Amino acid sequence: MTTYVVSREILENNIRQLKKQAGDVPIWAVVKGDGYGLGVLPLAEVLSEEGITHFCVTDIREAEILRDNNFTEEKILMLRSVSDRRDINRLLDLKVVLTVGSEETARLVDQIAAERADVAEVHLKIDTGMGRYGFLPEETDRVIALYGEMKHLAISGVYTHFNCAFNSKALTRQEFAAFMGVVEAIRAAGQETGVVHCCNSAAFLKFPEMHCDGVRLGSALLGRMPFRTKLHPVGYALTEIDEIRTLPAGHTTGYSALWKAKKDTKIAILPIGWYHGFRVSCQPELGRARDCLRAALSALKQIVFRQKVTVEIGGKPCRVIGAVGMLHCAVDVSGVDCRRGDPVTVQISPLHVKGMPVVFRA
Ligand SMILES: *Cc1c(COP(=O)(O)O)cnc(C)c1O
């Protein structure tokens, strides 16, 4: 059977390393997207054992899972504006800190809290470039006014979310300056900002000067960043060889006949393919000329350096040959001592993993 194995030890080491790097600044662990594919609860439990007490979610269900499983005192921040009455009430029941990114949301949450004779704890979101949720820095006067006008909101934080922290220092510094401008204006107006936070994983690792009062980390916990770090990937797929065959010289394997045997070749067939997340990646946006150029350079590098896709059999890297299919792929096992049923390790990001149970191992 194919499973996705998560190493607790590697996960714990990543958390410890990130905590060390954060120093006194609390980590708000992001467990959105079903805990980045690992499962909200299994991920949160390891985080909790490592002393993490702040969590971020994007779905009510994720908050429910935490609250239903003894995460009763932990801070939970909803990372998006919620504008449905029922959803807001549910989140207030769950004592989730809401995000307020517009005047409309502010009024609605304030009104609902008033109806409940309650006070809603919220963080204000500033849009410094992402262009999704949040007040524009130009609306700072309106933001400041909220502190006085919204009697049923307890504003305990202000944050922004960078859109280019992994690939543009200049833009990120510009966005940080715009964000701090808003923060300082709020303070200058005599209001308390509460927790000021802006870093996701990439910003946290690249810009120590931006850590502020909290950092929101997701992908770094899993040890998968688009640049070199000291963190390690926490998971891999574990499958078994389905069949060993010898293809005669001239025979091909896979759709489009992308690979042809130069000589009689021993190959292994694996029951894993793109459906399971193998060779699936977050596609870079090719909207700008320089992104196209970057993608072309990366493809060229693969050709020049003959970067091979491999899996591991008996501790040896074995090259994947031909196109990876929906549910199968083939690997060249020439000279490798292996047989049907032998375990195979396949690198897949937990973000893409599908169709197999996720198991945590010591
Ligand atoms: C997903 C998300 C994060 C975490 O991003 P990573 O890059 O995975 O660390 C932080 N903040 C917000 C608002 C997010 O949506």
Coordinates of N, CA, C and O in Angstrom, one line a residue, residues 170-319:
A170 N 13.1 44.2 -2.9 CA 12.7 45.6 -3.0 C 11.3 45.8 -2.7 O 10.9 46.7 -1.9
L171 N 10.4 45.0 -3.4 CA 9.0 45.1 -3.1 C 8.6 44.8 -1.7 O 7.7 45.5 -1.1
T172 N 9.2 43.8 -1.1 CA 8.9 43.5 0.3 C 9.2 44.6 1.2 O 8.5 44.9 2.1
R173 N 10.4 45.2 1.0 CA 10.8 46.3 1.8 C 9.9 47.5 1.7 O 9.5 48.2 2.7
Q174 N 9.4 47.7 0.5 CA 8.5 48.8 0.2 C 7.1 48.5 0.9 O 6.5 49.4 1.5
E175 N 6.7 47.3 0.8 CA 5.4 46.9 1.5 C 5.5 47.0 3.0 O 4.6 47.4 3.7
F176 N 6.7 46.6 3.5 CA 6.9 46.7 5.0 C 6.9 48.1 5.4 O 6.2 48.5 6.4
A177 N 7.5 49.0 4.6 CA 7.5 50.5 5.0 C 6.1 51.0 5.0 O 5.7 51.8 5.9
A178 N 5.3 50.6 4.0 CA 3.9 51.1 3.9 C 3.1 50.6 5.1 O 2.3 51.3 5.7
F179 N 3.3 49.3 5.5 CA 2.7 48.7 6.6 C 3.0 49.5 7.9 O 2.2 49.9 8.7
M180 N 4.3 49.7 8.1 CA 4.8 50.4 9.3 C 4.3 51.8 9.4 O 4.1 52.3 10.5
G181 N 4.1 52.4 8.2 CA 3.5 53.7 8.2 C 2.1 53.7 8.8 O 1.8 54.6 9.6
V182 N 1.3 52.7 8.4 CA 0.0 52.6 9.0 C 0.0 52.4 10.5 O -0.6 53.0 11.3
V183 N 0.9 51.5 10.9 CA 1.1 51.1 12.3 C 1.5 52.4 13.1 O 0.9 52.7 14.2
E184 N 2.4 53.1 12.6 CA 2.9 54.3 13.3 C 1.8 55.4 13.4 O 1.6 56.1 14.4
A185 N 1.0 55.5 12.3 CA -0.1 56.5 12.3 C -1.1 56.1 13.4 O -1.7 57.0 14.1
I186 N -1.4 54.8 13.5 CA -2.4 54.4 14.6 C -1.9 54.7 15.9 O -2.6 55.3 16.8
R187 N -0.6 54.5 16.1 CA 0.0 54.8 17.4 C 0.0 56.3 17.7 O -0.3 56.8 18.8
A188 N 0.3 57.1 16.6 CA 0.4 58.5 16.7 C -1.0 59.1 17.1 O -1.1 60.1 17.7
A189 N -2.0 58.4 16.7 CA -3.4 58.8 17.0 C -3.8 58.4 18.4 O -4.9 58.6 18.9
G190 N -2.8 57.8 19.2 CA -3.1 57.5 20.6 C -3.8 56.1 20.7 O -4.3 55.8 21.8
Q191 N -3.8 55.3 19.7 CA -4.4 54.0 19.9 C -3.4 52.9 20.0 O -2.2 53.0 19.5
E192 N -3.7 51.8 20.6 CA -2.8 50.7 20.8 C -3.0 49.7 19.6 O -4.2 49.3 19.4
T193 N -2.0 49.3 19.0 CA -2.1 48.4 17.8 C -2.3 47.0 18.2 O -2.9 46.2 17.5
G194 N -1.8 46.6 19.4 CA -1.8 45.2 19.8 C -0.7 44.5 19.0 O 0.3 45.2 18.6
V195 N -0.9 43.2 18.7 CA 0.1 42.4 18.0 C 0.3 42.9 16.5 O -0.6 42.9 15.7
V196 N 1.5 43.3 16.2 CA 1.8 43.8 14.8 C 2.6 42.6 14.1 O 3.6 42.1 14.6
H197 N 2.0 42.1 13.0 CA 2.7 41.0 12.3 C 2.5 41.1 10.8 O 1.5 41.6 10.3
C198 N 3.6 40.6 10.1 CA 3.6 40.7 8.7 C 4.3 39.5 8.0 O 4.1 39.3 6.8
C199 N 5.1 38.8 8.7 CA 6.0 37.8 8.0 C 5.3 36.4 7.8 O 4.7 35.9 8.7
N200 N 5.3 35.9 6.6 CA 5.0 34.5 6.3 C 6.4 33.8 6.3 O 7.4 34.5 6.7
S201 N 6.5 32.6 5.9 CA 7.7 31.9 6.1 C 8.9 32.5 5.3 O 10.0 32.7 5.9
A202 N 8.7 32.9 4.1 CA 9.7 33.5 3.3 C 10.3 34.7 3.9 O 11.5 34.9 4.0
A203 N 9.3 35.6 4.3 CA 9.7 36.9 4.9 C 10.5 36.7 6.2 O 11.5 37.3 6.5
F204 N 10.0 35.7 7.0 CA 10.6 35.4 8.3 C 12.0 35.0 8.1 O 12.9 35.5 8.8
L205 N 12.3 34.1 7.1 CA 13.6 33.6 6.9 C 14.6 34.7 6.3 O 15.7 34.7 6.6
K206 N 14.0 35.5 5.5 CA 14.8 36.5 4.7 C 15.0 37.8 5.4 O 16.0 38.5 5.1
F207 N 14.0 38.2 6.2 CA 14.0 39.6 6.8 C 13.8 39.6 8.3 O 12.7 39.9 8.8
P208 N 14.9 39.3 9.0 CA 14.8 39.2 10.5 C 14.3 40.6 11.1 O 13.6 40.6 12.1
E209 N 14.5 41.7 10.4 CA 14.2 43.0 10.9 C 12.6 43.2 10.8 O 12.1 44.2 11.3
M210 N 11.9 42.3 10.2 CA 10.5 42.4 10.0 C 9.6 41.5 10.9 O 8.4 41.5 10.8
H211 N 10.3 40.9 11.9 CA 9.6 39.9 12.7 C 8.5 40.5 13.6 O 7.5 39.9 13.9
C212 N 8.6 41.8 14.0 CA 7.7 42.5 14.8 C 7.2 41.7 16.0 O 8.1 41.2 16.7
D213 N 5.9 41.6 16.2 CA 5.4 41.0 17.5 C 4.9 39.5 17.3 O 4.4 38.9 18.2
G214 N 5.0 39.0 16.0 CA 4.6 37.7 15.7 C 4.9 37.4 14.3 O 5.0 38.3 13.5
V215 N 5.0 36.0 14.0 CA 5.3 35.6 12.6 C 4.3 34.5 12.3 O 4.1 33.6 13.1
R216 N 3.8 34.5 11.1 CA 2.9 33.5 10.7 C 3.6 32.5 9.8 O 3.9 32.8 8.6
L217 N 3.8 31.3 10.3 CA 4.6 30.3 9.5 C 3.8 29.1 9.1 O 3.2 28.5 10.0
G218 N 3.9 28.7 7.9 CA 3.3 27.5 7.4 C 4.3 26.6 6.7 O 4.8 25.7 7.3
S219 N 4.6 27.0 5.4 CA 5.5 26.1 4.7 C 6.9 25.8 5.3 O 7.4 24.8 5.1
A220 N 7.4 26.8 6.1 CA 8.7 26.5 6.7 C 8.6 25.4 7.7 O 9.6 24.6 7.8
L221 N 7.5 25.2 8.3 CA 7.3 24.1 9.3 C 7.5 22.8 8.5 O 8.1 21.8 9.1
L222 N 7.1 22.7 7.3 CA 7.2 21.5 6.5 C 8.5 21.4 5.8 O 8.8 20.4 5.1
G223 N 9.4 22.4 5.9 CA 10.7 22.3 5.4 C 10.8 22.4 3.9 O 11.7 21.9 3.3
R224 N 9.7 23.0 3.3 CA 9.8 23.1 1.8 C 9.6 24.5 1.4 O 8.6 25.1 1.4
M225 N 10.8 25.2 1.1 CA 10.8 26.6 0.6 C 11.4 26.6 -0.8 O 12.2 25.7 -1.1
P226 N 11.0 27.6 -1.5 CA 11.6 27.7 -2.9 C 13.0 28.2 -3.0 O 13.5 28.6 -4.0
F227 N 13.7 28.3 -1.8 CA 15.1 28.7 -1.8 C 15.8 27.8 -0.7 O 15.1 27.2 0.1
R228 N 17.1 27.8 -0.7 CA 17.9 27.0 0.2 C 17.7 27.4 1.6 O 17.8 28.6 1.9
T229 N 17.4 26.5 2.5 CA 17.4 26.7 4.0 C 18.0 25.5 4.7 O 18.3 24.5 4.1
K230 N 18.1 25.7 6.0 CA 18.6 24.5 6.8 C 17.5 23.6 7.2 O 17.7 22.7 8.0
L231 N 16.3 23.9 6.8 CA 15.1 23.1 7.2 C 15.1 21.8 6.3 O 15.6 21.8 5.2
H232 N 14.4 20.8 6.8 CA 14.3 19.6 6.0 C 12.8 19.2 5.7 O 12.0 19.4 6.5
P233 N 12.6 18.7 4.5 CA 11.2 18.3 4.1 C 10.7 17.2 5.1 O 11.5 16.2 5.4
V234 N 9.5 17.3 5.6 CA 9.0 16.4 6.6 C 8.4 15.1 6.1 O 8.2 14.2 6.9
G235 N 8.1 15.1 4.8 CA 7.4 13.9 4.4 C 7.8 13.4 3.0 O 8.5 14.0 2.3
Y236 N 7.4 12.1 2.8 CA 7.7 11.5 1.5 C 6.7 10.4 1.3 O 6.1 9.9 2.3
A237 N 6.4 10.0 0.1 CA 5.5 8.9 -0.2 C 6.3 7.6 -0.1 O 7.4 7.5 -0.6
L238 N 5.7 6.6 0.4 CA 6.3 5.2 0.5 C 5.4 4.3 -0.3 O 4.3 4.0 0.1
T239 N 6.0 3.7 -1.4 CA 5.2 2.8 -2.2 C 6.0 1.5 -2.4 O 7.0 1.4 -1.7
E240 N 5.5 0.6 -3.2 CA 6.2 -0.6 -3.5 C 6.3 -0.9 -5.0 O 5.5 -0.5 -5.7
I241 N 7.3 -1.6 -5.3 CA 7.5 -2.0 -6.7 C 6.3 -3.0 -7.1 O 6.1 -4.0 -6.4
D242 N 5.6 -2.6 -8.2 CA 4.5 -3.4 -8.6 C 4.9 -4.5 -9.5 O 4.4 -5.6 -9.4
E243 N 5.9 -4.3 -10.3 CA 6.4 -5.2 -11.3 C 7.8 -4.9 -11.8 O 8.1 -3.7 -11.9
I244 N 8.6 -5.9 -12.0 CA 9.9 -5.7 -12.6 C 9.9 -6.3 -14.0 O 9.3 -7.4 -14.2
R245 N 10.4 -5.6 -15.0 CA 10.3 -6.1 -16.4 C 11.6 -5.8 -17.1 O 12.4 -4.9 -16.6
T246 N 11.9 -6.5 -18.2 CA 13.0 -6.1 -19.0 C 12.5 -5.7 -20.4 O 11.8 -6.5 -21.0
L247 N 12.7 -4.4 -20.7 CA 12.2 -3.9 -22.0 C 13.3 -4.1 -23.0 O 14.4 -3.8 -22.8
P248 N 13.0 -4.7 -24.2 CA 14.0 -4.9 -25.2 C 14.4 -3.6 -25.8 O 13.7 -2.6 -25.8
A249 N 15.7 -3.5 -26.3 CA 16.2 -2.3 -27.0 C 15.2 -1.8 -28.0 O 14.6 -2.6 -28.7
G250 N 14.9 -0.5 -28.0 CA 14.0 0.1 -29.0 C 12.6 0.2 -28.5 O 11.8 0.9 -29.0
H251 N 12.3 -0.5 -27.3 CA 10.9 -0.4 -26.8 C 10.8 1.0 -26.0 O 11.8 1.4 -25.5
T252 N 9.6 1.5 -25.9 CA 9.4 2.7 -25.2 C 8.6 2.5 -24.0 O 8.0 1.4 -23.8
T253 N 8.5 3.5 -23.1 CA 7.6 3.4 -21.9 C 6.9 4.7 -21.7 O 7.4 5.8 -22.0
G254 N 5.6 4.6 -21.3 CA 4.8 5.8 -21.0 C 4.2 6.5 -22.2 O 4.6 6.2 -23.3
Y255 N 3.2 7.3 -21.9 CA 2.6 8.1 -22.9 C 3.5 9.0 -23.7 O 4.5 9.4 -23.1
S256 N 3.3 9.2 -24.9 CA 4.1 10.0 -25.8 C 5.4 9.4 -26.2 O 6.2 10.1 -26.8
A257 N 5.7 8.2 -25.7 CA 6.9 7.5 -26.0 C 8.1 8.4 -25.8 O 9.0 8.6 -26.6
L258 N 8.2 9.1 -24.6 CA 9.3 10.0 -24.3 C 10.6 9.3 -24.0 O 11.6 9.9 -24.1
W259 N 10.5 8.0 -23.7 CA 11.8 7.3 -23.4 C 11.8 6.0 -24.2 O 10.8 5.3 -24.3
K260 N 13.0 5.8 -24.8 CA 13.2 4.6 -25.6 C 14.4 3.8 -25.1 O 15.4 4.5 -24.9
A261 N 14.3 2.5 -24.9 CA 15.4 1.7 -24.4 C 16.5 1.7 -25.5 O 16.3 1.3 -26.6
K262 N 17.8 2.1 -25.0 CA 18.9 2.0 -26.0 C 19.4 0.6 -26.0 O 20.0 0.2 -27.0
K263 N 19.2 -0.1 -24.9 CA 19.6 -1.5 -24.8 C 18.6 -2.2 -24.0 O 17.7 -1.6 -23.4
D264 N 18.6 -3.5 -23.9 CA 17.7 -4.2 -23.0 C 17.8 -3.6 -21.6 O 18.9 -3.5 -21.1
T265 N 16.7 -3.2 -21.1 CA 16.7 -2.4 -19.8 C 15.8 -3.0 -18.8 O 14.6 -3.2 -19.1
K266 N 16.3 -3.2 -17.6 CA 15.5 -3.7 -16.5 C 14.7 -2.5 -15.9 O 15.4 -1.5 -15.5
I267 N 13.4 -2.5 -15.8 CA 12.7 -1.4 -15.3 C 11.7 -1.9 -14.2 O 11.3 -3.0 -14.2
A268 N 11.4 -1.0 -13.3 CA 10.4 -1.3 -12.3 C 9.2 -0.4 -12.5 O 9.3 0.8 -12.8
I269 N 8.0 -0.9 -12.3 CA 6.8 -0.1 -12.5 C 6.2 0.2 -11.1 O 6.1 -0.7 -10.2
L270 N 5.9 1.4 -10.8 CA 5.5 1.9 -9.5 C 4.0 2.3 -9.6 O 3.7 3.0 -10.5
P271 N 3.2 2.0 -8.6 CA 1.8 2.4 -8.6 C 1.6 3.9 -8.1 O 0.8 4.1 -7.2
I272 N 2.3 4.8 -8.7 CA 2.2 6.2 -8.2 C 2.4 7.1 -9.4 O 3.2 6.9 -10.3
G273 N 1.6 8.2 -9.4 CA 1.6 9.1 -10.6 C 1.2 10.5 -10.2 O 1.1 10.8 -9.0
W274 N 0.9 11.3 -11.2 CA 0.6 12.7 -10.9 C -0.7 12.8 -10.1 O -0.9 13.8 -9.4
Y275 N -1.6 11.8 -10.2 CA -2.9 11.9 -9.4 C -2.5 12.0 -7.9 O -3.2 12.7 -7.2
H276 N -1.5 11.3 -7.5 CA -1.0 11.2 -6.1 C -0.2 12.5 -5.7 O 0.1 12.6 -4.6
G277 N 0.1 13.3 -6.7 CA 0.9 14.5 -6.4 C 2.3 14.4 -6.9 O 3.1 15.3 -6.7
F278 N 2.7 13.3 -7.5 CA 4.1 13.1 -7.9 C 4.3 14.0 -9.2 O 3.6 13.9 -10.2
R279 N 5.4 14.8 -9.1 CA 5.7 15.7 -10.2 C 4.7 16.8 -10.4 O 4.5 17.3 -11.5
V280 N 3.9 17.1 -9.4 CA 3.0 18.2 -9.5 C 3.6 19.3 -8.7 O 4.1 19.1 -7.6
S281 N 3.5 20.6 -9.2 CA 4.0 21.7 -8.5 C 3.1 22.9 -8.6 O 2.2 22.9 -9.5
C282 N 3.3 23.9 -7.8 CA 2.5 25.1 -7.9 C 3.1 25.8 -9.1 O 4.3 26.1 -9.2
Q283 N 2.3 26.0 -10.1 CA 2.8 26.5 -11.4 C 3.1 28.0 -11.2 O 2.3 28.8 -10.6
P284 N 4.4 28.4 -11.6 CA 4.7 29.8 -11.5 C 3.8 30.6 -12.5 O 3.5 30.1 -13.5
E285 N 3.4 31.8 -12.1 CA 2.6 32.6 -13.1 C 3.5 33.1 -14.1 O 4.6 33.7 -13.8
L286 N 3.2 32.9 -15.4 CA 4.0 33.4 -16.5 C 3.5 34.7 -17.1 O 3.5 34.8 -18.3
G287 N 2.9 35.5 -16.3 CA 2.2 36.7 -16.8 C 3.2 37.8 -17.2 O 2.9 38.6 -18.1
R288 N 4.4 37.8 -16.7 CA 5.3 38.9 -17.0 C 6.5 38.3 -17.8 O 6.9 37.1 -17.6
A289 N 7.1 39.1 -18.6 CA 8.2 38.6 -19.5 C 9.3 38.0 -18.6 O 9.9 37.0 -18.9
R290 N 9.6 38.7 -17.5 CA 10.8 38.2 -16.7 C 10.4 36.8 -16.0 O 11.3 36.0 -15.8
D291 N 9.2 36.6 -15.8 CA 8.8 35.2 -15.2 C 8.9 34.2 -16.3 O 9.4 33.0 -16.0
C292 N 8.6 34.5 -17.5 CA 8.8 33.6 -18.7 C 10.3 33.3 -18.8 O 10.7 32.1 -19.0
L293 N 11.1 34.3 -18.7 CA 12.5 34.2 -18.8 C 13.1 33.3 -17.7 O 13.9 32.3 -18.0
R294 N 12.6 33.5 -16.5 CA 13.0 32.7 -15.4 C 12.7 31.2 -15.6 O 13.5 30.3 -15.4
A295 N 11.4 30.9 -16.1 CA 11.0 29.6 -16.3 C 11.8 28.9 -17.4 O 12.2 27.8 -17.3
A296 N 12.1 29.7 -18.5 CA 12.9 29.2 -19.6 C 14.3 28.9 -19.1 O 14.9 27.8 -19.4
L297 N 14.9 29.7 -18.3 CA 16.3 29.5 -17.7 C 16.3 28.2 -16.9 O 17.2 27.4 -17.0
S298 N 15.2 28.1 -16.1 CA 15.2 26.9 -15.2 C 15.1 25.6 -16.1 O 15.7 24.6 -15.8
A299 N 14.3 25.7 -17.2 CA 14.2 24.5 -18.1 C 15.5 24.2 -18.7 O 15.9 23.1 -18.8
L300 N 16.2 25.3 -19.1 CA 17.5 25.2 -19.8 C 18.5 24.5 -18.8 O 19.3 23.6 -19.2
K301 N 18.4 25.0 -17.6 CA 19.4 24.4 -16.6 C 19.1 22.9 -16.4 O 20.1 22.2 -16.3
Q302 N 17.9 22.5 -16.5 CA 17.5 21.1 -16.3 C 18.1 20.3 -17.5 O 18.6 19.2 -17.3
I303 N 18.1 20.9 -18.7 CA 18.7 20.2 -19.9 C 20.2 20.2 -19.8 O 20.8 19.1 -19.9
V304 N 20.8 21.4 -19.5 CA 22.3 21.4 -19.5 C 22.8 20.5 -18.4 O 23.8 19.8 -18.6
F305 N 22.3 20.6 -17.2 CA 22.8 19.8 -16.1 C 22.2 18.4 -16.0 O 22.4 17.6 -15.1
R306 N 21.3 18.1 -17.0 CA 20.6 16.8 -17.1 C 20.0 16.4 -15.7 O 20.3 15.3 -15.2
Q307 N 19.3 17.3 -15.2 CA 18.7 17.0 -13.9 C 17.7 15.9 -14.0 O 16.8 16.0 -14.9
K308 N 17.9 14.8 -13.3 CA 17.0 13.7 -13.4 C 16.0 13.6 -12.3 O 16.4 13.9 -11.1
V309 N 14.9 13.1 -12.6 CA 13.9 12.9 -11.5 C 14.2 11.4 -11.0 O 14.3 10.5 -11.8
T310 N 14.3 11.3 -9.7 CA 14.6 10.0 -9.2 C 13.7 9.6 -8.0 O 13.1 10.5 -7.4
V311 N 13.6 8.3 -7.8 CA 13.0 7.8 -6.6 C 14.1 7.0 -5.9 O 15.1 6.7 -6.5
E312 N 13.8 6.5 -4.6 CA 14.9 5.8 -4.0 C 14.5 4.3 -3.7 O 13.4 4.1 -3.2
I313 N 15.3 3.4 -4.2 CA 15.0 2.0 -4.0 C 16.3 1.4 -3.3 O 17.4 1.5 -3.8
G314 N 16.0 0.8 -2.1 CA 17.2 0.2 -1.4 C 18.3 1.3 -1.1 O 19.4 0.9 -1.2
G315 N 17.9 2.5 -0.9 CA 18.8 3.5 -0.6 C 19.5 4.1 -1.8 O 20.4 5.0 -1.7
K316 N 19.2 3.6 -3.0 CA 19.8 4.1 -4.2 C 18.8 5.0 -5.0 O 17.7 4.6 -5.2
P317 N 19.3 6.1 -5.6 CA 18.5 6.9 -6.5 C 18.3 6.1 -7.8 O 19.2 5.7 -8.4
C318 N 17.0 6.0 -8.2 CA 16.7 5.4 -9.5 C 16.0 6.3 -10.4 O 15.0 7.0 -9.9
R319 N 16.4 6.4 -11.6 CA 15.8 7.5 -12.5 C 14.4 7.1 -13.0 O 14.2 6.0 -13.5

